[in-house]
Coordinates of C-alpha atoms and ligand atoms in Angstrom, one line a residue:
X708 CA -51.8 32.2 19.5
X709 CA -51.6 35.6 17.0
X710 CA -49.5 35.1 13.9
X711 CA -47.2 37.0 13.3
X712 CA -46.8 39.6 9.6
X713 CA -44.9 40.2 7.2
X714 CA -43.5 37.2 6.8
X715 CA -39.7 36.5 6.1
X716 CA -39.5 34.1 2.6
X717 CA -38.4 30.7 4.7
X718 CA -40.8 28.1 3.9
X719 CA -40.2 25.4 1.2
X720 CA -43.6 24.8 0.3
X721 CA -47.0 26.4 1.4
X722 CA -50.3 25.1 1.9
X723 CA -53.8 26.6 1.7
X724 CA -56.8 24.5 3.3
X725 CA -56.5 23.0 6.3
X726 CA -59.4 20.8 6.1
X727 CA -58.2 17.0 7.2
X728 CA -56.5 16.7 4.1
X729 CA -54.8 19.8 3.8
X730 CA -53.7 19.5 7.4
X731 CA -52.4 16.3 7.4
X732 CA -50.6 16.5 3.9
X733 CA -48.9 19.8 5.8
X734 CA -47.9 17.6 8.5
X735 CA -46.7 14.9 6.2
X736 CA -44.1 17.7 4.4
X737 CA -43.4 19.4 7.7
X738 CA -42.5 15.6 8.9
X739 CA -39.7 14.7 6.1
X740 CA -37.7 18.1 6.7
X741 CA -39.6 21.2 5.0
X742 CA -40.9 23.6 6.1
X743 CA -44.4 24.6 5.5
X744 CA -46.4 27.9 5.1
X745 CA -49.8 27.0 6.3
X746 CA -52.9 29.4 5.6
X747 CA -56.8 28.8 6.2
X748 CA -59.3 31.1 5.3
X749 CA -60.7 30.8 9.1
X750 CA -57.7 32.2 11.2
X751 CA -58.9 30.0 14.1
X752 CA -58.3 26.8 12.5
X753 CA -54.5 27.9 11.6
X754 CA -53.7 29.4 14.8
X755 CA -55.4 25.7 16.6
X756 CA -52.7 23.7 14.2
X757 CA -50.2 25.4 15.3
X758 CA -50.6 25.3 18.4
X759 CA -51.3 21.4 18.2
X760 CA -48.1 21.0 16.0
X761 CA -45.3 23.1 18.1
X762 CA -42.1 23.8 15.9
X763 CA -40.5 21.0 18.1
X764 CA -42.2 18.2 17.0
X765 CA -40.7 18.3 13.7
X766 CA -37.0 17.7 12.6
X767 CA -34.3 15.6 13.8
X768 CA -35.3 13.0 16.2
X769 CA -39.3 13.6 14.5
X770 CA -38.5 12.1 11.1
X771 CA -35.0 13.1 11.1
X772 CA -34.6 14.3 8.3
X773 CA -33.8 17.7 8.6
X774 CA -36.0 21.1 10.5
X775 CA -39.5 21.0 9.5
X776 CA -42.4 23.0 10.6
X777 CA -45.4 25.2 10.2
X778 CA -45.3 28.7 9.9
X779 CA -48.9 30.2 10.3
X780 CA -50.4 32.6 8.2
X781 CA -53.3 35.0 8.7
X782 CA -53.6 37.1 4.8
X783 CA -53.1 35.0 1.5
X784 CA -50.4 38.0 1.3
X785 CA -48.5 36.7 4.1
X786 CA -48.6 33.6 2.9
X787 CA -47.3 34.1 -0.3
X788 CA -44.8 36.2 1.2
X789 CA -43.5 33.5 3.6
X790 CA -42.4 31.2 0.3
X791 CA -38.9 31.0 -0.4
X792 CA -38.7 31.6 -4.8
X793 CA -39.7 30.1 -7.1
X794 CA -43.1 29.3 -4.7
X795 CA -44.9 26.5 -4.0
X796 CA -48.4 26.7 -2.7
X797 CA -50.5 23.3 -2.8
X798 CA -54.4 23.6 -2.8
X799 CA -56.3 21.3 -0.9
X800 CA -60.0 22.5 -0.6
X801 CA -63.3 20.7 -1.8
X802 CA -63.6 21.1 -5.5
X803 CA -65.2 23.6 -7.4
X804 CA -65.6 27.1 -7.2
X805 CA -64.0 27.8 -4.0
X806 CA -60.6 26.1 -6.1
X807 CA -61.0 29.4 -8.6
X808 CA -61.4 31.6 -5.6
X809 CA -58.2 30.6 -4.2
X810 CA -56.6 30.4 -6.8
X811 CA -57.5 33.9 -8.2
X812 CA -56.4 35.7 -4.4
X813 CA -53.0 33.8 -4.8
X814 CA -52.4 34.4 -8.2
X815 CA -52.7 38.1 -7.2
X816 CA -49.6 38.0 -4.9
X817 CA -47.8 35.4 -6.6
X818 CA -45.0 36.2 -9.5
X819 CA -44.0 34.7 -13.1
X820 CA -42.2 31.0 -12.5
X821 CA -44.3 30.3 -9.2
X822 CA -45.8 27.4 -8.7
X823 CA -49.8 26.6 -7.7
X824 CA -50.6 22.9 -6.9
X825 CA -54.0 22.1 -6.6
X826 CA -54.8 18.7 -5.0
X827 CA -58.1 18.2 -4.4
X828 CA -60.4 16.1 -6.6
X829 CA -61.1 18.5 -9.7
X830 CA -62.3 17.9 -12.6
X831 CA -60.3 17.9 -15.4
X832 CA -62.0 20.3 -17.3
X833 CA -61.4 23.0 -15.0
X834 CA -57.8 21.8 -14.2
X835 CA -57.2 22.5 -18.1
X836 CA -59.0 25.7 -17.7
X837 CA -57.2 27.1 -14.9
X838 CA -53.6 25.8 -15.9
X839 CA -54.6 27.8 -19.0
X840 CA -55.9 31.2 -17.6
X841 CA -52.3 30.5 -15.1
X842 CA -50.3 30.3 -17.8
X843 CA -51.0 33.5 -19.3
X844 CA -49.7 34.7 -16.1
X845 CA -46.4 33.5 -16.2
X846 CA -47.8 31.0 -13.5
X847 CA -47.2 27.1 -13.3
X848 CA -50.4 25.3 -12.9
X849 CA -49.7 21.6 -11.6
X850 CA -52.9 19.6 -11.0
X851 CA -51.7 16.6 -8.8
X852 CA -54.5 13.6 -7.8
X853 CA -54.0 12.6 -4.0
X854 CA -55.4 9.7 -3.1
X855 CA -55.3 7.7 0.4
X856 CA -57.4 9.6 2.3
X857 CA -56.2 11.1 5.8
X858 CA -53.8 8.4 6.9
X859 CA -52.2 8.5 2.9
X860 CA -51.9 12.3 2.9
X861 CA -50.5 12.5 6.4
X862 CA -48.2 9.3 6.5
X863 CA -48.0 8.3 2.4
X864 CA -50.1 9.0 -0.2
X865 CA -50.2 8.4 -4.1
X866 CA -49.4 11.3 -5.9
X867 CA -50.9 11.8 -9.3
X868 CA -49.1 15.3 -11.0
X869 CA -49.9 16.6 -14.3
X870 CA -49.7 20.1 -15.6
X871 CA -46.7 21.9 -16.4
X872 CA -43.6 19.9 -17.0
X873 CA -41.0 22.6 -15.9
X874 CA -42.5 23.4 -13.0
X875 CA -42.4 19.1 -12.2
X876 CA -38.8 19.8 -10.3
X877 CA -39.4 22.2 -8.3
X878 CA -42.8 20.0 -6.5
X879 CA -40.8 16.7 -7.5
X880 CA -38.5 16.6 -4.3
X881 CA -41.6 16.9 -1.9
X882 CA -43.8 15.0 -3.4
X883 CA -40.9 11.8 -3.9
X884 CA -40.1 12.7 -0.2
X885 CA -44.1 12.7 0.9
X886 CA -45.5 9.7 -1.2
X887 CA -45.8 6.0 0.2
X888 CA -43.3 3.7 -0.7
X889 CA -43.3 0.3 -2.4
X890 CA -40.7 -2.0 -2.5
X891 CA -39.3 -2.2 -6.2
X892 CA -38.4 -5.7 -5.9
X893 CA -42.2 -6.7 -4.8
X894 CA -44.3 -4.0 -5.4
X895 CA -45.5 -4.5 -1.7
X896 CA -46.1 -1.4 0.5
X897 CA -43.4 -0.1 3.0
X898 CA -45.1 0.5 6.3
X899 CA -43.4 3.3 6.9
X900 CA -46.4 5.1 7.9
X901 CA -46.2 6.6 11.2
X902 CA -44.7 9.6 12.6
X903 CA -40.9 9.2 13.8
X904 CA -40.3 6.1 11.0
X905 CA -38.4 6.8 8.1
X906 CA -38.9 4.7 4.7
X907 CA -34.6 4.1 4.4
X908 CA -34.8 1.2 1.8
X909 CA -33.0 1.3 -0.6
X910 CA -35.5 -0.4 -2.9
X911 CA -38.4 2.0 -2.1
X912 CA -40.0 3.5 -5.1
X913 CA -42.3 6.4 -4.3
X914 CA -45.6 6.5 -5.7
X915 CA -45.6 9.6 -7.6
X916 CA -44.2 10.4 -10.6
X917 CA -45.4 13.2 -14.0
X918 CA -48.1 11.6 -15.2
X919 CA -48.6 14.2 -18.3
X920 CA -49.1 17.8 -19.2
X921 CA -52.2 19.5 -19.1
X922 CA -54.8 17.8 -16.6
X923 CA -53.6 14.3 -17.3
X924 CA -53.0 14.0 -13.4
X925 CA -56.6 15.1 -12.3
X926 CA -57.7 12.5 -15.4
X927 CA -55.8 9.8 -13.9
X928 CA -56.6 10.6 -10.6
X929 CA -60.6 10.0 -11.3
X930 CA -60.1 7.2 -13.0
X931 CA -58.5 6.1 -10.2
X932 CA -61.3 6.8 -8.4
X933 CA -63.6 5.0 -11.2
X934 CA -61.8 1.9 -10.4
X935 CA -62.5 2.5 -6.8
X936 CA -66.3 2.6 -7.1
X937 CA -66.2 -0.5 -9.0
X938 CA -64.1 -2.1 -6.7
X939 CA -65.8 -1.2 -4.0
X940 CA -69.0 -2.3 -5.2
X941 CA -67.2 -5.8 -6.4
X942 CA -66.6 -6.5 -2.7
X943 CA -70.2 -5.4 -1.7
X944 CA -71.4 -8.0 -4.4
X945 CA -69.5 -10.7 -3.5
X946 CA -70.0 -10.4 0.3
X947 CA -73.9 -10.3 -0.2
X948 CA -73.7 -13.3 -2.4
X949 CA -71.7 -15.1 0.6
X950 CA -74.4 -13.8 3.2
X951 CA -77.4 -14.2 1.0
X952 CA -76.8 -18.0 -0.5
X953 CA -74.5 -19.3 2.4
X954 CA -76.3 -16.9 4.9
X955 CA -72.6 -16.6 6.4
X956 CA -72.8 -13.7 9.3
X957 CA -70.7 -10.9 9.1
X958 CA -68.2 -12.4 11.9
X959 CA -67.6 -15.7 9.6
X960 CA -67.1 -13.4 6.4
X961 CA -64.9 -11.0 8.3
X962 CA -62.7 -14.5 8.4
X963 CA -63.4 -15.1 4.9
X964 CA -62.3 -12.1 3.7
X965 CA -59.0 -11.7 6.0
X966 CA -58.0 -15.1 4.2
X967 CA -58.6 -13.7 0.9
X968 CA -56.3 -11.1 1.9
X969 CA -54.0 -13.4 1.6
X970 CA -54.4 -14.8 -1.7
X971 CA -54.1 -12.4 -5.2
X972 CA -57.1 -10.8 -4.1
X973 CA -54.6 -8.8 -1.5
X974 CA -55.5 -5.1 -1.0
X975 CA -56.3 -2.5 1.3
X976 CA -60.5 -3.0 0.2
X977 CA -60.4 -6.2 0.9
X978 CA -58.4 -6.1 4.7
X979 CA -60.8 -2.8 5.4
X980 CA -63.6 -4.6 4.6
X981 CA -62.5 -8.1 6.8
X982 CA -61.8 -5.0 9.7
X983 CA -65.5 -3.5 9.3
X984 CA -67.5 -7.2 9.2
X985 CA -65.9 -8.1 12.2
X986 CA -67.3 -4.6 13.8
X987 CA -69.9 -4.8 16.6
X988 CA -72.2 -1.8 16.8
X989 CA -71.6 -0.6 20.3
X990 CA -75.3 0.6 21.1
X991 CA -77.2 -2.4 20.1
X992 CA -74.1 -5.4 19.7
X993 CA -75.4 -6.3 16.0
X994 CA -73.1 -6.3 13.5
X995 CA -72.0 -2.6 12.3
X996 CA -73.1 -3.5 8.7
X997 CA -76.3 -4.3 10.2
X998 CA -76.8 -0.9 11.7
X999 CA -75.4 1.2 8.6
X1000 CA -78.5 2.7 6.1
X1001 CA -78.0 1.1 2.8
X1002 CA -77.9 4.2 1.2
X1003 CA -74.6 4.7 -0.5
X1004 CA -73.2 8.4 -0.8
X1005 CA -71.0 9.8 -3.8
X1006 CA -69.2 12.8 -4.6
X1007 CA -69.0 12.2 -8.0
X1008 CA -66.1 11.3 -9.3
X1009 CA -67.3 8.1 -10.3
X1010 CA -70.0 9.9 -12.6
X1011 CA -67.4 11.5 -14.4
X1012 CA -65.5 8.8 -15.0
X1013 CA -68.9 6.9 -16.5
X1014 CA -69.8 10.4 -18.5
X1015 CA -66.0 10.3 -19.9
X1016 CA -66.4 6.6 -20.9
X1017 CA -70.0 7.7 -23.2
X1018 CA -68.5 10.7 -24.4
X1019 CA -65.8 9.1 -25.8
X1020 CA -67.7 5.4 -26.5
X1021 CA -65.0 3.6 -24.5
X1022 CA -66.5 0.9 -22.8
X1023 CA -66.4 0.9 -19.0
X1024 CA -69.6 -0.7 -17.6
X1025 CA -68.1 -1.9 -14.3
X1026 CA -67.9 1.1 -13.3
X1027 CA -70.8 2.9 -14.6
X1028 CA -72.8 0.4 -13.0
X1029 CA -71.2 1.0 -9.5
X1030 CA -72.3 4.5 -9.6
X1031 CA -76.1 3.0 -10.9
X1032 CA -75.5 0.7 -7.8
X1033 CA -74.9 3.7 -5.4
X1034 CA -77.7 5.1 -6.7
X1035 CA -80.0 2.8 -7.2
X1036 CA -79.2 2.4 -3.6
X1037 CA -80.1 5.5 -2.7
X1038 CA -83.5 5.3 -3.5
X1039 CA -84.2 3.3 -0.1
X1040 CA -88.3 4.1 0.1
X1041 CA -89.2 3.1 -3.0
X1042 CA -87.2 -0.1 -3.0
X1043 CA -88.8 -0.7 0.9
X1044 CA -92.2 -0.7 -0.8
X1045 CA -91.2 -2.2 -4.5
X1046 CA -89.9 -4.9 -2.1
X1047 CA -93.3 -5.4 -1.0
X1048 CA -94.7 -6.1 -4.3
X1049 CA -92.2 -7.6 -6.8
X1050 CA -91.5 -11.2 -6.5
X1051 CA -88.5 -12.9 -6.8
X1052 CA -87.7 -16.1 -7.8
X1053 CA -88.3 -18.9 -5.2
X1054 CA -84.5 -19.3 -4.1
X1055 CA -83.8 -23.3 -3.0
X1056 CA -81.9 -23.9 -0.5
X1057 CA -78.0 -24.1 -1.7
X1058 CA -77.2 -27.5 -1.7
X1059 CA -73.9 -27.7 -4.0
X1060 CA -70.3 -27.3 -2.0
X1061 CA -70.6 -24.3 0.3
X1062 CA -66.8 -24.0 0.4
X1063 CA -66.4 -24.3 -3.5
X1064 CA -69.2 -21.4 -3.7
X1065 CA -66.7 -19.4 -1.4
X1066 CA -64.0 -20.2 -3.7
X1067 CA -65.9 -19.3 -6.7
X1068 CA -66.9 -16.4 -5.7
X1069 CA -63.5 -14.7 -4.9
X1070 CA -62.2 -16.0 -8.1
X1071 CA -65.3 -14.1 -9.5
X1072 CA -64.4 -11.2 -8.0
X1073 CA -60.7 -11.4 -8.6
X1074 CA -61.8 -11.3 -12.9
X1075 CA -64.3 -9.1 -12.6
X1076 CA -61.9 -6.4 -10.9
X1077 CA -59.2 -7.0 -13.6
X1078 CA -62.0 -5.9 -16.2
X1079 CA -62.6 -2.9 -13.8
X1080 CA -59.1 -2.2 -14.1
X1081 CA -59.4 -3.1 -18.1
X1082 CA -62.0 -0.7 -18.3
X1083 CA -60.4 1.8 -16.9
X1084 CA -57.0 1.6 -18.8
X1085 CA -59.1 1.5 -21.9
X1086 CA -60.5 4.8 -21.2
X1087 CA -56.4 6.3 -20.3
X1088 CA -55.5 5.0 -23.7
X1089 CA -58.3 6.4 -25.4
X1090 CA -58.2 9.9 -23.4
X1091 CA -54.2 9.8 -23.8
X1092 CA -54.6 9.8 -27.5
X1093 CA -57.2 12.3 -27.9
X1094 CA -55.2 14.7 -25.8
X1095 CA -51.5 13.7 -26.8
X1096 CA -50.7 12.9 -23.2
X1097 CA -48.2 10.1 -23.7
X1098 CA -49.5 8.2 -20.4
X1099 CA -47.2 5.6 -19.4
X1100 CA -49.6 3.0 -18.1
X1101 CA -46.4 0.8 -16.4
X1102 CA -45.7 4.1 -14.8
X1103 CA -49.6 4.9 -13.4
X1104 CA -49.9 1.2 -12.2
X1105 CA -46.4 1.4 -10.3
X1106 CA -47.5 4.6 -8.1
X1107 CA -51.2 3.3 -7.6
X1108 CA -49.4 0.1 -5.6
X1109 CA -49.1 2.1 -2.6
X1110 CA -50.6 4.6 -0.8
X1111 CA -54.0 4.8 -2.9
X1112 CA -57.4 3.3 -2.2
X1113 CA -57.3 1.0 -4.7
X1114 CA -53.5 -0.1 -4.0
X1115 CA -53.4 -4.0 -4.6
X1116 CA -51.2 -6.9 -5.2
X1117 CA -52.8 -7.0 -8.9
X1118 CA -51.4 -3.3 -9.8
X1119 CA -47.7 -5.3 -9.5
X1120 CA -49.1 -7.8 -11.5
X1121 CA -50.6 -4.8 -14.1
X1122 CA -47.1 -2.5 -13.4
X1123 CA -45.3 -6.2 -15.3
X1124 CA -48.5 -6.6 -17.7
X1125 CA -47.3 -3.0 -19.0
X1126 CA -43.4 -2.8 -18.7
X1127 CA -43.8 -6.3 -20.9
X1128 CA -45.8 -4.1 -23.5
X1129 CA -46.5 -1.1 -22.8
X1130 CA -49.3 -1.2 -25.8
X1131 CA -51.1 -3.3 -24.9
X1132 CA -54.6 -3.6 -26.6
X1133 CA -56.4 -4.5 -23.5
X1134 CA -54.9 -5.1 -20.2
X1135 CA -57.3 -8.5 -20.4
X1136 CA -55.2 -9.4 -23.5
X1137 CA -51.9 -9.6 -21.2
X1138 CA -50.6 -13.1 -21.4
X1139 CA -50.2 -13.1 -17.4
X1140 CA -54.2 -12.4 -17.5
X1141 CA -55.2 -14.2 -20.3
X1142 CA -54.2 -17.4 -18.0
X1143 CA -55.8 -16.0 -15.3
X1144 CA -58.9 -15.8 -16.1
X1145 CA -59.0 -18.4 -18.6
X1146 CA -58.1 -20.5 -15.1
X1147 CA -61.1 -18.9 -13.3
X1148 CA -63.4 -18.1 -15.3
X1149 CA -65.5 -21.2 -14.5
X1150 CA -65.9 -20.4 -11.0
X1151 CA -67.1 -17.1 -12.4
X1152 CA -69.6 -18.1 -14.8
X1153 CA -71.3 -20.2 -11.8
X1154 CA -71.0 -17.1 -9.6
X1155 CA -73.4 -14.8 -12.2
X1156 CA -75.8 -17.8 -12.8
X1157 CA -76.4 -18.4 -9.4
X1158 CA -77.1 -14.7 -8.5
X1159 CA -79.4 -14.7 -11.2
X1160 CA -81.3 -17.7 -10.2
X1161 CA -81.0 -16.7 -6.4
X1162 CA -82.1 -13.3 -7.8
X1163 CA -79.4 -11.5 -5.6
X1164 CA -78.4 -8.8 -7.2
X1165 CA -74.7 -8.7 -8.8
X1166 CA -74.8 -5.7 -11.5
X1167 CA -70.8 -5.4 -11.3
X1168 CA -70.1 -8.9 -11.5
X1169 CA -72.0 -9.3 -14.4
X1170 CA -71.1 -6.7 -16.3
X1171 CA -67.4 -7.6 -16.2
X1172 CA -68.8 -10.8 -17.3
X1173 CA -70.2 -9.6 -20.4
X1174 CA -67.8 -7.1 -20.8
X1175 CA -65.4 -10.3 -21.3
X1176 CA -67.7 -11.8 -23.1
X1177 CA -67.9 -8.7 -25.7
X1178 CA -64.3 -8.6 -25.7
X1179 CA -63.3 -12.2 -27.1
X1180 CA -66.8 -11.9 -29.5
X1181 CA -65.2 -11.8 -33.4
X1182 CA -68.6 -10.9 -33.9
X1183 CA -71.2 -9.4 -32.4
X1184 CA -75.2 -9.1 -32.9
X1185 CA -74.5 -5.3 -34.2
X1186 CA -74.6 -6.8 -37.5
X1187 CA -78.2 -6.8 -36.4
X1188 CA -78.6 -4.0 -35.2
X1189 CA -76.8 -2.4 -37.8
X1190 CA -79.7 -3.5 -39.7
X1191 CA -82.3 -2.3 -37.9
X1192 CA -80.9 1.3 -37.8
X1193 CA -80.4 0.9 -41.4
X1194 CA -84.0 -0.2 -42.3
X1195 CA -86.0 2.3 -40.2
X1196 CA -83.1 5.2 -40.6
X1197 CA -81.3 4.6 -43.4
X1198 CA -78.3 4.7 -41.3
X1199 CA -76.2 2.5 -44.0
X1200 CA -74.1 -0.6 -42.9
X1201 CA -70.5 -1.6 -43.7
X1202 CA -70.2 -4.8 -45.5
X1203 CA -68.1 -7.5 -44.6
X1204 CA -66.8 -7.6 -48.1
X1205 CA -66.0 -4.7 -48.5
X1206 CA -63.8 -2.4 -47.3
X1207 CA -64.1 -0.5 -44.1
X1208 CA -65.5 2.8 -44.6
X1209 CA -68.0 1.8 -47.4
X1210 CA -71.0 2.5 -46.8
X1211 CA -74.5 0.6 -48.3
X1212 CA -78.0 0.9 -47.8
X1213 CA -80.8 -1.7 -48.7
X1214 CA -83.9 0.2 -49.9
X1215 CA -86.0 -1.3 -47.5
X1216 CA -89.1 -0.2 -48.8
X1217 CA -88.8 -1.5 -52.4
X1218 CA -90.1 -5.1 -53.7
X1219 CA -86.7 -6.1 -54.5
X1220 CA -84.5 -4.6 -51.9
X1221 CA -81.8 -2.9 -54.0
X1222 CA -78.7 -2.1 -52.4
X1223 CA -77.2 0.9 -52.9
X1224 CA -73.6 2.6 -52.4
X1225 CA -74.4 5.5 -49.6
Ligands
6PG829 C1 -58.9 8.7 -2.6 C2 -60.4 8.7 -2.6 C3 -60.9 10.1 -2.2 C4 -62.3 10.1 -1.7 C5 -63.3 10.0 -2.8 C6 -64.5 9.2 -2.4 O1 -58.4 8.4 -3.6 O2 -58.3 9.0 -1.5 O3 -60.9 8.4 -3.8 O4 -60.6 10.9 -3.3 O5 -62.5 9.2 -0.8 O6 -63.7 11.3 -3.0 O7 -65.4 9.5 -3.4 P1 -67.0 9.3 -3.1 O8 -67.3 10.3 -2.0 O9 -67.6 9.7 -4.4 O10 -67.2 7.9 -2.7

């Protein structure tokens, strides 16, 4: 197939990348009635789409919803050229430089009022770079988070857009038509995710909406991903807890986890997770877990979150320790032969109530993942204050109920925590949570001991633990610490009878220890 040039301005929207994600995220607009410019920097792979995706396969009878389609494009010129005004061209490449690159050979052809979407997974550093250097152009600069993987981009995803508020409207009526839905009245999913099935309730709310200007969408969108990790890593914990002190096998924790599926612990982790324990490798019929290297990967978005919690001394250690986890994992030698020569403690044979120890556990992990969740709302607030974002937190739960990685029945649960009070301190502090884990935190507290005396290792668990703990501690031992820093520093202390923002130090050194206004 050649493509054809010039092009006539027809298409609604454009896209550039068609990796998986840029592909099916095409396919997904193409599917609800646009139709999409389409432009790879490999000819080959544009020309092979189109040929896979024939102009009839969209339209009425596809989605119904109106013509659709892909119009191929060989230059960035034609591309541009194919976009009906004011134009829409949504990135979706691997982050980084190549993102400039892009960028840069659009911004060439493109004209004041046009609109560049970049969806990939950037930092938001860059994002506030780039919207910058865009702006001077006369160009609009959205930077929207997309989360869901393939099947979200191609059948529903959550869409995360921040950047330039006038140039929200123009994106607004694809991304509402693209997005999963939820139903408003339950915050539950619409399956509506397949070709040739429309979403027609009337109660569907689509997971996107203007998160903020600047990069507030690509800030979201990591910690979005932040939460992932620690999720993630939650579910590892508690399944090698199950396997390690009940030495349940995959198959009977596949069943465990399907029924917690069905409980508040409801997500799509935990029912992908029940899928993969219930996997039989197909070489050697062990368990697929079995078979998989314990040797966890990242791309980094987890990092950043972490680094954005120390640089601005927000606590989030759930999910700095799931990146630690990952790698910690990755380091698979040197734990083989540390493994060889560091003891652990002689673990008994569990003899208490193997089904309470089930039931602990997944109220464990049910409080631990709403400090994951605190965490990460803690660092929003924070980063929406520094940066005069105005985030609406009811708002960022409601479109992370569908579509997303992380989408759970607790982000309903967090969507009502918010639209009760939308300033909320701490999402922990919620009176819905507050019960919560008041109710559960037994079960929880007998979870970390355990793992510490079974010497499994549980670093997420327990640093939601003591997170908690922190949290509802009127006072902490930095009083003594204070101390230390002030005796071998002179680093000065706050008294508490004084007011805040006086600062004393004791002249250590002295007989008497005088104290003195700093
Ligand atoms: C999503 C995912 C997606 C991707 C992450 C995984 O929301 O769809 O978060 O963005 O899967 O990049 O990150 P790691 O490779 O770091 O695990």
């Amino acid at each position: 197939m050649t493509l054809e040039s010039p092009k006539p301005a027809s298409a609604d929207a454009g896209v550039v990348g068609l990796a998986v994600m840029g592909q099916n995220l095409a396919l997904n607009i193409a599917d609800h009635g646009f139709s999409v410019a389409v432009h790879n920097r490999t000819t080959s792979v544009t020309e092979a789409m189109l040929a896979e995706h024939p102009a009839g396969t969209f339209g009425p009878g596809y989605r119904g919803k109106g013509p659709g389609g892909l119009v191929g494009c060989e230059s960035v010129a034609d591309f541009v050229s194919a976009l009906k005004r004011p134009r829409v061209a949504i990135i979706l490449i691997k982050a980084g430089k190549a993102t400039d690159a892009v960028i840069d050979s659009l911004a060439e052809h493109m004209e004041p009022g046009d609109v560049i979407v970049d969806g990939g997974n950037a930092h938001w550093d860059d994002t506030s770079r780039r919207a910058e250097a865009l702006s001077a152009k006369g160009l609009r600069f959205i930077g929207s988070g997309v989360s869901g993987g393939e099947t979200g981009a191609r059948f529903g995803p959550s869409l995360m857009p921040g950047g330039d508020r006038e140039a929200w409207p123009v994106l607004e009526p694809i991304w509402q038509a693209i997005a999963a839905k939820v139903d408003a009245r339950t915050g539950k999913p619409i399956e509506g995710a397949a070709p040739g099935k429309t979403v027609d309730d009337e109660n569907a709310e689509a997971c996107t909406a203007f998160i903020g200007p600047g990069s507030a969408g690509h800030y979201v969108k990591m910690v979005h991903n932040g939460i992932e990790y620690a999720d993630m890593q939650l579910i590892c914990e508690a399944y090698d807890l199950l396997r390690t002190v009940l030495e349940l096998s995959p198959a009977e924790l596949s069943d465990v986890f399907k029924a917690w599926d069905d409980t508040e612990l409801d997500s799509f982790l935990i029912e992908i997770t029940a899928d993969i324990l219930g996997q039989v490798d197909s070489k050697t019929s062990k368990p697929f877990v079995d078979i998989v290297l314990d040797r966890a990967g990242q791309k980094g978005t987890g990092k950043w979150t972490s680094v954005a919690s120390l640089d601005m001394g927000v606590p989030a250690p759930t999910i700095a320790e799931a990146v630690f986890a990952r790698a910690i994992s990755s380091f698979k030698d040197l734990r083989v032969s540390a493994s060889e020569v560091l003891d652990g403690p002689e673990s008994p044979e569990f003899e208490g109530d193997r089904a309470q120890f089930v039931e602990d556990v997944r109220q464990a992990l049910y409080c631990s993942k709403i400090c994951a969740y605190a965490q990460g709302f803690g660092l929003m607030a924070e980063a929406s204050k520094e940066n005069n974002w105005d985030l609406d937190f009811a708002e960022i739960a409601q479109i992370w109920r569908g579509g997303c990685i992380i989408r759970a029945a607790l982000l309903h649960e967090i969507t009502l925590a918010y639209r009760e009070r939308a300033d909320l301190p701490n999402l922990l502090m919620a009176p819905a949570f507050v019960e919560a884990v008041d109710n559960a935190q037994d079960a929880w507290r007998r979870v970390v001991a355990t793992s510490a005396l079974q010497g499994v290792p549980t670093p997420a668990f327990s640093s939601a633990l003591a997170y908690y703990d922190s949290l509802r501690s009127a006072r902490l031992p930095a009083s003594l610490l204070q101390a230390q820093r002030d005796y071998f520093g002179a680093h000065t202390y706050e008294r508490v009878d004084a007011p805040r923002g006086e600062f004393f130090h004791l002249d250590w050194p002295e007989k008497e220890r005088p104290e003195v206004q700093a």
